[in-house]
Amino acid sequence: MALTSMLILWVTALGYTHFHSSKFGQLKFRKLSASSLTANVVAFGALHIVIGLFLTWLVSSIFGFAINVLGFAPDLLSLPEWLLNLNALGSPLTISPLIVLATGFSFFSAFKHKWFSPRLRRLENMTPAERAKELVDNELDRLLLEALDGEDYDIQNESNFLPLRVVLDTRKVYIGNVVKSDVIHQTTKNVVIVPLFSGYQDEQTLELVLTDMYRDHYNKLFKYEIERLLKNGLETLKQNDLVEHLSKKMKTELTKYAVTLPASSIKSASFFSVSDYEEFLKARKQKLEKYGSPTSK
C-alpha cells in the first residue's frame, strides 16, 4: 500500500514526459507509454532509494564513529529519539528513519532534476519555435524549421529567398515559401506553403517538370498594384513608405494562394535555388541546340 502511494506521488511529480540528449547533442522530448513510465519510475526510484540508504548509513556510521572512537559523547537526554535509533544499526528501529531519509533524498533528487535543471529552465524561457529546435530529432522537422526561419518571399527582393521543394507521394511537386507549420509544437501534421512553382516528378527519369508558374502571376499582381497606386495619385509617397506598402500588400495577396499539405504525404523535401535551376535549363537548352536531342540520333 505504501509502495503504491509512493509510485502515484512519484508519477505526479515527474509527469509523463521524458527528456534526454540525442546522439547529435540536441535535447530530445518524447511522451512515455504507461509501461515505459512504470519501468522508469521503478528503475530510477530504486536507484535513488539505494543512494539514499547508502548516504543514510554513511551519516549513521560517522555519528557512531564520533561517539565510539573519538569519544564525542553529547548529552543523550538532549538528543531526539530518532537520532539515537539511527546510531543503533543493529536495531529494527533503524529501518524507519533509513526509509524516511532515503525516500526524502529520492524525491529531492527527482524534484531537483525536474525543476532545477539548467536545460529545462532554458527551455521554459524559449519561444515555441526556439524550443522546437532543441526538441525535434527528425530531419524533415529540422528542415521545416529552417525554412520557417528563413527569409520570407519578397517579390521586390528575391535574392535572399531560398524556397523549399516538396515532393508528395503522388509525385506532385510544390516549390515555394513555407509560411506555417505545427512543427513548432513538436507535432508535424500539416505544412502551409505559398507556391512559386508546381509540377510533378517524372515517373521514369524522376526529372522535375514544372507546369504552373505562380511567380509570373505574382509579378502581374505586383505590377497591377503599382499601376493602381500611380492611378490614384499616390506617386508622391516616399520610397520607404512605398516599399513597405507594397510588401504588406503582396504578403496579404500571396496568402490567398497558400496550400496546406499533410506532412504524412511528403515523400521528400529540400531547398531549391530558382536561379541555379534557371541556369541549368539555359545550359541544357544550349547543349540541345548545339548537339541536338539524344533521342533523335
PDB file of C-alpha atoms in Angstrom:
ATOM      1  CA  MET A   1       0.000   0.000   0.000  1.00  0.00           C
ATOM      2  CA  ALA A   2       2.782   2.381   0.943  1.00  0.00           C
ATOM      3  CA  LEU A   3       4.690   1.483  -2.234  1.00  0.00           C
ATOM      4  CA  THR A   4       1.612   2.142  -4.381  1.00  0.00           C
ATOM      5  CA  SER A   5       1.120   5.559  -2.806  1.00  0.00           C
ATOM      6  CA  MET A   6       4.789   6.340  -3.356  1.00  0.00           C
ATOM      7  CA  LEU A   7       4.553   5.405  -7.051  1.00  0.00           C
ATOM      8  CA  ILE A   8       1.442   7.551  -7.525  1.00  0.00           C
ATOM      9  CA  LEU A   9       3.180  10.510  -5.908  1.00  0.00           C
ATOM     10  CA  TRP A  10       6.282   9.877  -7.988  1.00  0.00           C
ATOM     11  CA  VAL A  11       4.306   9.832 -11.250  1.00  0.00           C
ATOM     12  CA  THR A  12       2.567  13.072 -10.250  1.00  0.00           C
ATOM     13  CA  ALA A  13       5.922  14.708  -9.544  1.00  0.00           C
ATOM     14  CA  LEU A  14       7.749  13.604 -12.688  1.00  0.00           C
ATOM     15  CA  GLY A  15       4.896  13.809 -15.173  1.00  0.00           C
ATOM     16  CA  TYR A  16       4.615  11.725 -18.325  1.00  0.00           C
ATOM     17  CA  THR A  17       7.426  13.335 -20.333  1.00  0.00           C
ATOM     18  CA  HIS A  18      10.979  12.249 -20.838  1.00  0.00           C
ATOM     19  CA  PHE A  19      13.970  14.375 -21.818  1.00  0.00           C
ATOM     20  CA  HIS A  20      17.337  13.112 -22.956  1.00  0.00           C
ATOM     21  CA  SER A  21      20.156  14.143 -25.293  1.00  0.00           C
ATOM     22  CA  SER A  22      20.221  12.686 -28.780  1.00  0.00           C
ATOM     23  CA  LYS A  23      23.402  11.476 -30.452  1.00  0.00           C
ATOM     24  CA  PHE A  24      23.578  14.845 -32.220  1.00  0.00           C
ATOM     25  CA  GLY A  25      23.739  16.653 -28.878  1.00  0.00           C
ATOM     26  CA  GLN A  26      20.199  18.016 -29.045  1.00  0.00           C
ATOM     27  CA  LEU A  27      17.659  17.658 -26.290  1.00  0.00           C
ATOM     28  CA  LYS A  28      15.016  15.138 -27.291  1.00  0.00           C
ATOM     29  CA  PHE A  29      11.472  15.166 -25.994  1.00  0.00           C
ATOM     30  CA  ARG A  30       9.015  12.302 -26.104  1.00  0.00           C
ATOM     31  CA  LYS A  31       5.992  11.115 -24.217  1.00  0.00           C
ATOM     32  CA  LEU A  32       6.287   7.829 -22.380  1.00  0.00           C
ATOM     33  CA  SER A  33       3.844   4.964 -22.573  1.00  0.00           C
ATOM     34  CA  ALA A  34       2.423   3.590 -19.343  1.00  0.00           C
ATOM     35  CA  SER A  35       4.780   0.594 -19.390  1.00  0.00           C
ATOM     36  CA  SER A  36       7.848   2.747 -20.129  1.00  0.00           C
ATOM     37  CA  LEU A  37       6.832   5.225 -17.465  1.00  0.00           C
ATOM     38  CA  THR A  38       6.447   2.456 -14.870  1.00  0.00           C
ATOM     39  CA  ALA A  39       9.830   0.996 -15.797  1.00  0.00           C
ATOM     40  CA  ASN A  40      11.489   4.409 -15.495  1.00  0.00           C
ATOM     41  CA  VAL A  41       9.843   5.129 -12.163  1.00  0.00           C
ATOM     42  CA  VAL A  42      10.837   1.741 -10.722  1.00  0.00           C
ATOM     43  CA  ALA A  43      14.401   1.901 -12.061  1.00  0.00           C
ATOM     44  CA  PHE A  44      15.194   5.465 -11.050  1.00  0.00           C
ATOM     45  CA  GLY A  45      13.206   5.130  -7.830  1.00  0.00           C
ATOM     46  CA  ALA A  46      15.198   2.068  -6.803  1.00  0.00           C
ATOM     47  CA  LEU A  47      18.441   3.835  -7.707  1.00  0.00           C
ATOM     48  CA  HIS A  48      17.566   6.899  -5.635  1.00  0.00           C
ATOM     49  CA  ILE A  49      16.469   4.779  -2.679  1.00  0.00           C
ATOM     50  CA  VAL A  50      19.705   2.769  -2.766  1.00  0.00           C
ATOM     51  CA  ILE A  51      21.716   6.004  -2.868  1.00  0.00           C
ATOM     52  CA  GLY A  52      19.602   7.386  -0.038  1.00  0.00           C
ATOM     53  CA  LEU A  53      20.143   4.244   2.044  1.00  0.00           C
ATOM     54  CA  PHE A  54      23.877   4.420   1.473  1.00  0.00           C
ATOM     55  CA  LEU A  55      24.101   8.090   2.439  1.00  0.00           C
ATOM     56  CA  THR A  56      21.931   7.480   5.491  1.00  0.00           C
ATOM     57  CA  TRP A  57      24.164   4.559   6.530  1.00  0.00           C
ATOM     58  CA  LEU A  58      27.203   6.777   5.970  1.00  0.00           C
ATOM     59  CA  VAL A  59      25.783   9.508   8.218  1.00  0.00           C
ATOM     60  CA  SER A  60      24.921   6.980  10.928  1.00  0.00           C
ATOM     61  CA  SER A  61      28.407   5.447  10.707  1.00  0.00           C
ATOM     62  CA  ILE A  62      30.050   8.845  11.049  1.00  0.00           C
ATOM     63  CA  PHE A  63      27.811   9.562  14.032  1.00  0.00           C
ATOM     64  CA  GLY A  64      28.746   6.212  15.614  1.00  0.00           C
ATOM     65  CA  PHE A  65      32.445   6.745  14.886  1.00  0.00           C
ATOM     66  CA  ALA A  66      32.338  10.170  16.531  1.00  0.00           C
ATOM     67  CA  ILE A  67      30.816   8.674  19.692  1.00  0.00           C
ATOM     68  CA  ASN A  68      32.670   5.371  19.978  1.00  0.00           C
ATOM     69  CA  VAL A  69      36.131   6.237  18.642  1.00  0.00           C
ATOM     70  CA  LEU A  70      36.600   9.960  19.076  1.00  0.00           C
ATOM     71  CA  GLY A  71      34.840   9.973  22.405  1.00  0.00           C
ATOM     72  CA  PHE A  72      32.289  12.535  21.300  1.00  0.00           C
ATOM     73  CA  ALA A  73      29.579  11.975  23.891  1.00  0.00           C
ATOM     74  CA  PRO A  74      26.854  14.592  23.893  1.00  0.00           C
ATOM     75  CA  ASP A  75      24.143  14.658  26.490  1.00  0.00           C
ATOM     76  CA  LEU A  76      21.993  11.755  25.328  1.00  0.00           C
ATOM     77  CA  LEU A  77      18.958  13.123  27.102  1.00  0.00           C
ATOM     78  CA  SER A  78      19.086  16.202  24.876  1.00  0.00           C
ATOM     79  CA  LEU A  79      19.179  14.185  21.626  1.00  0.00           C
ATOM     80  CA  PRO A  80      15.967  13.273  19.805  1.00  0.00           C
ATOM     81  CA  GLU A  81      14.947   9.645  19.943  1.00  0.00           C
ATOM     82  CA  TRP A  82      15.216   9.083  16.167  1.00  0.00           C
ATOM     83  CA  LEU A  83      18.857  10.205  16.250  1.00  0.00           C
ATOM     84  CA  LEU A  84      19.615   7.702  18.995  1.00  0.00           C
ATOM     85  CA  ASN A  85      17.936   4.977  16.987  1.00  0.00           C
ATOM     86  CA  LEU A  86      19.980   5.994  13.951  1.00  0.00           C
ATOM     87  CA  ASN A  87      23.155   5.037  15.788  1.00  0.00           C
ATOM     88  CA  ALA A  88      21.783   1.619  16.718  1.00  0.00           C
ATOM     89  CA  LEU A  89      22.495  -0.006  13.372  1.00  0.00           C
ATOM     90  CA  GLY A  90      21.509  -3.417  14.613  1.00  0.00           C
ATOM     91  CA  SER A  91      18.168  -2.278  15.957  1.00  0.00           C
ATOM     92  CA  PRO A  92      14.935  -2.781  13.972  1.00  0.00           C
ATOM     93  CA  LEU A  93      14.103   0.832  14.766  1.00  0.00           C
ATOM     94  CA  THR A  94      16.841   1.845  12.330  1.00  0.00           C
ATOM     95  CA  ILE A  95      14.712   0.753   9.375  1.00  0.00           C
ATOM     96  CA  SER A  96      12.142   3.501   9.858  1.00  0.00           C
ATOM     97  CA  PRO A  97      14.467   6.543   9.758  1.00  0.00           C
ATOM     98  CA  LEU A  98      16.501   4.933   6.968  1.00  0.00           C
ATOM     99  CA  ILE A  99      13.435   4.562   4.755  1.00  0.00           C
ATOM    100  CA  VAL A 100      12.189   8.062   5.574  1.00  0.00           C
ATOM    101  CA  LEU A 101      15.544   9.674   4.803  1.00  0.00           C
ATOM    102  CA  ALA A 102      16.079   7.564   1.689  1.00  0.00           C
ATOM    103  CA  THR A 103      12.625   8.435   0.362  1.00  0.00           C
ATOM    104  CA  GLY A 104      13.210  12.100   1.136  1.00  0.00           C
ATOM    105  CA  PHE A 105      16.503  12.071  -0.727  1.00  0.00           C
ATOM    106  CA  SER A 106      14.874  10.241  -3.623  1.00  0.00           C
ATOM    107  CA  PHE A 107      12.126  12.834  -4.059  1.00  0.00           C
ATOM    108  CA  PHE A 108      14.596  15.678  -3.581  1.00  0.00           C
ATOM    109  CA  SER A 109      16.705  14.300  -6.446  1.00  0.00           C
ATOM    110  CA  ALA A 110      13.642  13.947  -8.668  1.00  0.00           C
ATOM    111  CA  PHE A 111      12.393  17.465  -7.925  1.00  0.00           C
ATOM    112  CA  LYS A 112      15.871  18.886  -8.498  1.00  0.00           C
ATOM    113  CA  HIS A 113      16.075  17.176 -11.877  1.00  0.00           C
ATOM    114  CA  LYS A 114      12.554  18.230 -12.812  1.00  0.00           C
ATOM    115  CA  TRP A 115      12.517  21.885 -11.771  1.00  0.00           C
ATOM    116  CA  PHE A 116      16.109  22.978 -11.325  1.00  0.00           C
ATOM    117  CA  SER A 117      17.790  21.543 -14.406  1.00  0.00           C
ATOM    118  CA  PRO A 118      19.557  24.347 -16.352  1.00  0.00           C
ATOM    119  CA  ARG A 119      18.427  22.866 -19.654  1.00  0.00           C
ATOM    120  CA  LEU A 120      14.787  22.766 -18.596  1.00  0.00           C
ATOM    121  CA  ARG A 121      14.938  26.329 -17.260  1.00  0.00           C
ATOM    122  CA  ARG A 122      16.395  27.424 -20.579  1.00  0.00           C
ATOM    123  CA  LEU A 123      13.596  25.657 -22.462  1.00  0.00           C
ATOM    124  CA  GLU A 124      10.931  27.405 -20.384  1.00  0.00           C
ATOM    125  CA  ASN A 125      12.291  30.821 -21.434  1.00  0.00           C
ATOM    126  CA  MET A 126      12.240  29.991 -25.147  1.00  0.00           C
ATOM    127  CA  THR A 127       9.597  30.755 -27.761  1.00  0.00           C
ATOM    128  CA  PRO A 128       7.763  27.730 -29.221  1.00  0.00           C
ATOM    129  CA  ALA A 129       9.902  27.880 -32.379  1.00  0.00           C
ATOM    130  CA  GLU A 130      13.162  28.072 -30.413  1.00  0.00           C
ATOM    131  CA  ARG A 131      12.040  25.251 -28.146  1.00  0.00           C
ATOM    132  CA  ALA A 132      11.182  23.106 -31.148  1.00  0.00           C
ATOM    133  CA  LYS A 133      14.740  23.445 -32.474  1.00  0.00           C
ATOM    134  CA  GLU A 134      16.036  21.929 -29.263  1.00  0.00           C
ATOM    135  CA  LEU A 135      13.479  19.159 -29.023  1.00  0.00           C
ATOM    136  CA  VAL A 136      12.941  17.830 -32.548  1.00  0.00           C
ATOM    137  CA  ASP A 137      15.077  14.879 -33.578  1.00  0.00           C
ATOM    138  CA  ASN A 138      13.772  14.417 -37.106  1.00  0.00           C
ATOM    139  CA  GLU A 139      15.497  15.669 -40.264  1.00  0.00           C
ATOM    140  CA  LEU A 140      12.263  16.693 -42.001  1.00  0.00           C
ATOM    141  CA  ASP A 141      11.181  18.678 -38.941  1.00  0.00           C
ATOM    142  CA  ARG A 142      14.558  20.405 -38.804  1.00  0.00           C
ATOM    143  CA  LEU A 143      14.292  21.306 -42.480  1.00  0.00           C
ATOM    144  CA  LEU A 144      10.809  22.762 -41.972  1.00  0.00           C
ATOM    145  CA  LEU A 145      12.025  24.809 -39.001  1.00  0.00           C
ATOM    146  CA  GLU A 146      14.923  26.129 -41.058  1.00  0.00           C
ATOM    147  CA  ALA A 147      12.519  27.063 -43.860  1.00  0.00           C
ATOM    148  CA  LEU A 148      10.254  28.873 -41.382  1.00  0.00           C
ATOM    149  CA  ASP A 149      13.240  30.788 -40.006  1.00  0.00           C
ATOM    150  CA  GLY A 150      14.474  31.814 -43.449  1.00  0.00           C
ATOM    151  CA  GLU A 151      13.673  34.974 -45.331  1.00  0.00           C
ATOM    152  CA  ASP A 152      10.064  35.226 -46.499  1.00  0.00           C
ATOM    153  CA  TYR A 153       9.428  35.543 -50.207  1.00  0.00           C
ATOM    154  CA  ASP A 154       9.600  39.199 -51.205  1.00  0.00           C
ATOM    155  CA  ILE A 155       8.729  39.918 -54.798  1.00  0.00           C
ATOM    156  CA  GLN A 156      10.805  43.123 -54.634  1.00  0.00           C
ATOM    157  CA  ASN A 157      13.915  41.258 -53.489  1.00  0.00           C
ATOM    158  CA  GLU A 158      14.140  37.575 -54.383  1.00  0.00           C
ATOM    159  CA  SER A 159      17.915  37.290 -53.977  1.00  0.00           C
ATOM    160  CA  ASN A 160      17.794  36.394 -50.257  1.00  0.00           C
ATOM    161  CA  PHE A 161      14.947  33.918 -50.573  1.00  0.00           C
ATOM    162  CA  LEU A 162      15.536  30.178 -50.790  1.00  0.00           C
ATOM    163  CA  PRO A 163      12.293  28.276 -51.424  1.00  0.00           C
ATOM    164  CA  LEU A 164      11.552  24.752 -50.298  1.00  0.00           C
ATOM    165  CA  ARG A 165      10.820  21.973 -52.764  1.00  0.00           C
ATOM    166  CA  VAL A 166       8.320  19.406 -51.504  1.00  0.00           C
ATOM    167  CA  VAL A 167       7.677  16.143 -53.326  1.00  0.00           C
ATOM    168  CA  LEU A 168       4.458  14.350 -52.385  1.00  0.00           C
ATOM    169  CA  ASP A 169       3.762  10.630 -52.540  1.00  0.00           C
ATOM    170  CA  THR A 170       1.708  11.303 -55.701  1.00  0.00           C
ATOM    171  CA  ARG A 171       4.879  12.779 -57.337  1.00  0.00           C
ATOM    172  CA  LYS A 172       3.259  16.203 -57.217  1.00  0.00           C
ATOM    173  CA  VAL A 173       5.883  18.898 -56.571  1.00  0.00           C
ATOM    174  CA  TYR A 174       5.468  22.270 -54.872  1.00  0.00           C
ATOM    175  CA  ILE A 175       8.245  24.863 -54.699  1.00  0.00           C
ATOM    176  CA  GLY A 176       7.618  27.897 -52.540  1.00  0.00           C
ATOM    177  CA  ASN A 177       7.623  29.701 -49.230  1.00  0.00           C
ATOM    178  CA  VAL A 178       6.772  27.760 -46.059  1.00  0.00           C
ATOM    179  CA  VAL A 179       4.620  30.192 -44.071  1.00  0.00           C
ATOM    180  CA  LYS A 180       3.254  27.960 -41.326  1.00  0.00           C
ATOM    181  CA  SER A 181       3.667  24.538 -39.749  1.00  0.00           C
ATOM    182  CA  ASP A 182       2.701  22.939 -36.453  1.00  0.00           C
ATOM    183  CA  VAL A 183       6.256  21.601 -36.202  1.00  0.00           C
ATOM    184  CA  ILE A 184       6.921  24.408 -33.693  1.00  0.00           C
ATOM    185  CA  HIS A 185       4.634  22.489 -31.312  1.00  0.00           C
ATOM    186  CA  GLN A 186       6.679  19.293 -31.787  1.00  0.00           C
ATOM    187  CA  THR A 187       3.982  17.610 -33.834  1.00  0.00           C
ATOM    188  CA  THR A 188       4.210  17.803 -37.624  1.00  0.00           C
ATOM    189  CA  LYS A 189       0.806  17.219 -39.170  1.00  0.00           C
ATOM    190  CA  ASN A 190       0.435  19.993 -41.760  1.00  0.00           C
ATOM    191  CA  VAL A 191       2.678  22.299 -43.763  1.00  0.00           C
ATOM    192  CA  VAL A 192       1.360  25.518 -45.317  1.00  0.00           C
ATOM    193  CA  ILE A 193       3.269  26.676 -48.390  1.00  0.00           C
ATOM    194  CA  VAL A 194       2.803  29.584 -50.815  1.00  0.00           C
ATOM    195  CA  PRO A 195       3.874  28.030 -54.129  1.00  0.00           C
ATOM    196  CA  LEU A 196       6.080  29.803 -56.655  1.00  0.00           C
ATOM    197  CA  PHE A 197       6.013  26.804 -58.971  1.00  0.00           C
ATOM    198  CA  SER A 198       4.316  23.453 -59.076  1.00  0.00           C
ATOM    199  CA  GLY A 199       4.624  20.421 -61.266  1.00  0.00           C
ATOM    200  CA  TYR A 200       5.467  16.772 -60.989  1.00  0.00           C
ATOM    201  CA  GLN A 201       8.365  14.347 -60.894  1.00  0.00           C
ATOM    202  CA  ASP A 202       8.677  12.174 -63.974  1.00  0.00           C
ATOM    203  CA  GLU A 203       7.941   8.571 -63.086  1.00  0.00           C
ATOM    204  CA  GLN A 204      10.758   7.139 -65.223  1.00  0.00           C
ATOM    205  CA  THR A 205      13.557   9.731 -65.069  1.00  0.00           C
ATOM    206  CA  LEU A 206      12.489  11.437 -61.788  1.00  0.00           C
ATOM    207  CA  GLU A 207      13.203  14.709 -63.591  1.00  0.00           C
ATOM    208  CA  LEU A 208      11.399  17.799 -62.342  1.00  0.00           C
ATOM    209  CA  VAL A 209       8.722  19.049 -64.723  1.00  0.00           C
ATOM    210  CA  LEU A 210       7.192  22.435 -63.870  1.00  0.00           C
ATOM    211  CA  THR A 211       3.667  23.060 -65.120  1.00  0.00           C
ATOM    212  CA  ASP A 212       2.374  26.031 -63.099  1.00  0.00           C
ATOM    213  CA  MET A 213       4.341  29.278 -62.783  1.00  0.00           C
ATOM    214  CA  TYR A 214       2.717  31.076 -59.868  1.00  0.00           C
ATOM    215  CA  ARG A 215       5.614  33.533 -59.697  1.00  0.00           C
ATOM    216  CA  ASP A 216       4.654  35.010 -63.063  1.00  0.00           C
ATOM    217  CA  HIS A 217       1.157  35.617 -61.727  1.00  0.00           C
ATOM    218  CA  TYR A 218       2.546  37.245 -58.575  1.00  0.00           C
ATOM    219  CA  ASN A 219       4.623  39.584 -60.736  1.00  0.00           C
ATOM    220  CA  LYS A 220       1.482  40.614 -62.603  1.00  0.00           C
ATOM    221  CA  LEU A 221      -0.261  41.345 -59.304  1.00  0.00           C
ATOM    222  CA  PHE A 222       2.732  43.418 -58.225  1.00  0.00           C
ATOM    223  CA  LYS A 223       2.706  45.485 -61.419  1.00  0.00           C
ATOM    224  CA  TYR A 224      -1.048  45.943 -61.137  1.00  0.00           C
ATOM    225  CA  GLU A 225      -0.680  47.272 -57.576  1.00  0.00           C
ATOM    226  CA  ILE A 226       1.950  49.794 -58.715  1.00  0.00           C
ATOM    227  CA  GLU A 227      -0.306  50.961 -61.555  1.00  0.00           C
ATOM    228  CA  ARG A 228      -3.192  51.316 -59.113  1.00  0.00           C
ATOM    229  CA  LEU A 229      -1.099  53.471 -56.794  1.00  0.00           C
ATOM    230  CA  LEU A 230       0.007  55.695 -59.666  1.00  0.00           C
ATOM    231  CA  LYS A 231      -3.545  55.997 -60.963  1.00  0.00           C
ATOM    232  CA  ASN A 232      -4.770  57.134 -57.545  1.00  0.00           C
ATOM    233  CA  GLY A 233      -2.099  59.819 -57.350  1.00  0.00           C
ATOM    234  CA  LEU A 234      -0.002  58.083 -54.706  1.00  0.00           C
ATOM    235  CA  GLU A 235       3.254  58.519 -56.612  1.00  0.00           C
ATOM    236  CA  THR A 236       4.174  61.192 -54.062  1.00  0.00           C
ATOM    237  CA  LEU A 237       4.690  58.510 -51.394  1.00  0.00           C
ATOM    238  CA  LYS A 238       8.199  58.339 -50.034  1.00  0.00           C
ATOM    239  CA  GLN A 239      10.220  55.450 -51.370  1.00  0.00           C
ATOM    240  CA  ASN A 240      10.440  53.681 -47.988  1.00  0.00           C
ATOM    241  CA  ASP A 241       6.692  54.042 -47.441  1.00  0.00           C
ATOM    242  CA  LEU A 242       6.002  52.749 -50.936  1.00  0.00           C
ATOM    243  CA  VAL A 243       8.228  49.710 -50.468  1.00  0.00           C
ATOM    244  CA  GLU A 244       6.624  48.920 -47.103  1.00  0.00           C
ATOM    245  CA  HIS A 245       3.116  49.308 -48.527  1.00  0.00           C
ATOM    246  CA  LEU A 246       3.852  47.028 -51.472  1.00  0.00           C
ATOM    247  CA  SER A 247       5.490  44.446 -49.224  1.00  0.00           C
ATOM    248  CA  LYS A 248       2.498  44.261 -46.869  1.00  0.00           C
ATOM    249  CA  LYS A 249       0.045  44.243 -49.760  1.00  0.00           C
ATOM    250  CA  MET A 250       1.792  41.407 -51.574  1.00  0.00           C
ATOM    251  CA  LYS A 251       2.128  39.300 -48.423  1.00  0.00           C
ATOM    252  CA  THR A 252      -1.622  39.603 -47.922  1.00  0.00           C
ATOM    253  CA  GLU A 253      -2.305  38.694 -51.538  1.00  0.00           C
ATOM    254  CA  LEU A 254       0.069  35.736 -51.579  1.00  0.00           C
ATOM    255  CA  THR A 255      -1.561  34.094 -48.549  1.00  0.00           C
ATOM    256  CA  LYS A 256      -4.645  33.616 -50.732  1.00  0.00           C
ATOM    257  CA  TYR A 257      -2.655  31.116 -52.778  1.00  0.00           C
ATOM    258  CA  ALA A 258      -1.347  29.143 -49.786  1.00  0.00           C
ATOM    259  CA  VAL A 259      -1.637  25.367 -49.994  1.00  0.00           C
ATOM    260  CA  THR A 260      -1.953  23.166 -46.898  1.00  0.00           C
ATOM    261  CA  LEU A 261      -0.160  19.848 -47.274  1.00  0.00           C
ATOM    262  CA  PRO A 262      -0.462  16.918 -44.856  1.00  0.00           C
ATOM    263  CA  ALA A 263       3.003  16.056 -43.593  1.00  0.00           C
ATOM    264  CA  SER A 264       2.259  12.346 -43.962  1.00  0.00           C
ATOM    265  CA  SER A 265       2.070  12.792 -47.755  1.00  0.00           C
ATOM    266  CA  ILE A 266       5.534  14.384 -48.064  1.00  0.00           C
ATOM    267  CA  LYS A 267       7.950  11.937 -49.662  1.00  0.00           C
ATOM    268  CA  SER A 268      10.985  14.241 -49.718  1.00  0.00           C
ATOM    269  CA  ALA A 269      11.881  17.887 -49.216  1.00  0.00           C
ATOM    270  CA  SER A 270      14.889  20.082 -49.954  1.00  0.00           C
ATOM    271  CA  PHE A 271      15.809  23.682 -50.532  1.00  0.00           C
ATOM    272  CA  PHE A 272      15.614  24.810 -54.142  1.00  0.00           C
ATOM    273  CA  SER A 273      17.614  27.540 -55.888  1.00  0.00           C
ATOM    274  CA  VAL A 274      15.481  29.092 -58.618  1.00  0.00           C
ATOM    275  CA  SER A 275      18.466  30.880 -60.182  1.00  0.00           C
ATOM    276  CA  ASP A 276      20.518  27.669 -60.319  1.00  0.00           C
ATOM    277  CA  TYR A 277      17.592  25.816 -61.867  1.00  0.00           C
ATOM    278  CA  GLU A 278      17.145  28.529 -64.499  1.00  0.00           C
ATOM    279  CA  GLU A 279      20.873  28.347 -65.285  1.00  0.00           C
ATOM    280  CA  PHE A 280      20.554  24.574 -65.602  1.00  0.00           C
ATOM    281  CA  LEU A 281      17.658  24.896 -68.061  1.00  0.00           C
ATOM    282  CA  LYS A 282      19.556  27.520 -70.037  1.00  0.00           C
ATOM    283  CA  ALA A 283      22.669  25.340 -70.260  1.00  0.00           C
ATOM    284  CA  ARG A 284      20.645  22.294 -71.267  1.00  0.00           C
ATOM    285  CA  LYS A 285      18.857  24.278 -73.982  1.00  0.00           C
ATOM    286  CA  GLN A 286      22.167  25.494 -75.396  1.00  0.00           C
ATOM    287  CA  LYS A 287      23.522  21.946 -75.347  1.00  0.00           C
ATOM    288  CA  LEU A 288      20.480  20.618 -77.196  1.00  0.00           C
ATOM    289  CA  GLU A 289      20.738  23.384 -79.793  1.00  0.00           C
ATOM    290  CA  LYS A 290      24.402  22.560 -80.317  1.00  0.00           C
ATOM    291  CA  TYR A 291      24.352  18.767 -80.300  1.00  0.00           C
ATOM    292  CA  GLY A 292      20.697  18.021 -80.876  1.00  0.00           C
ATOM    293  CA  SER A 293      18.403  15.727 -78.909  1.00  0.00           C
ATOM    294  CA  PRO A 294      19.949  12.387 -77.891  1.00  0.00           C
ATOM    295  CA  THR A 295      16.755  10.594 -78.881  1.00  0.00           C
ATOM    296  CA  SER A 296      16.949  11.912 -82.441  1.00  0.00           C
ATOM    297  CA  LYS A 297      20.194  10.026 -83.108  1.00  0.00           C
TER     298      LYS A 297
END
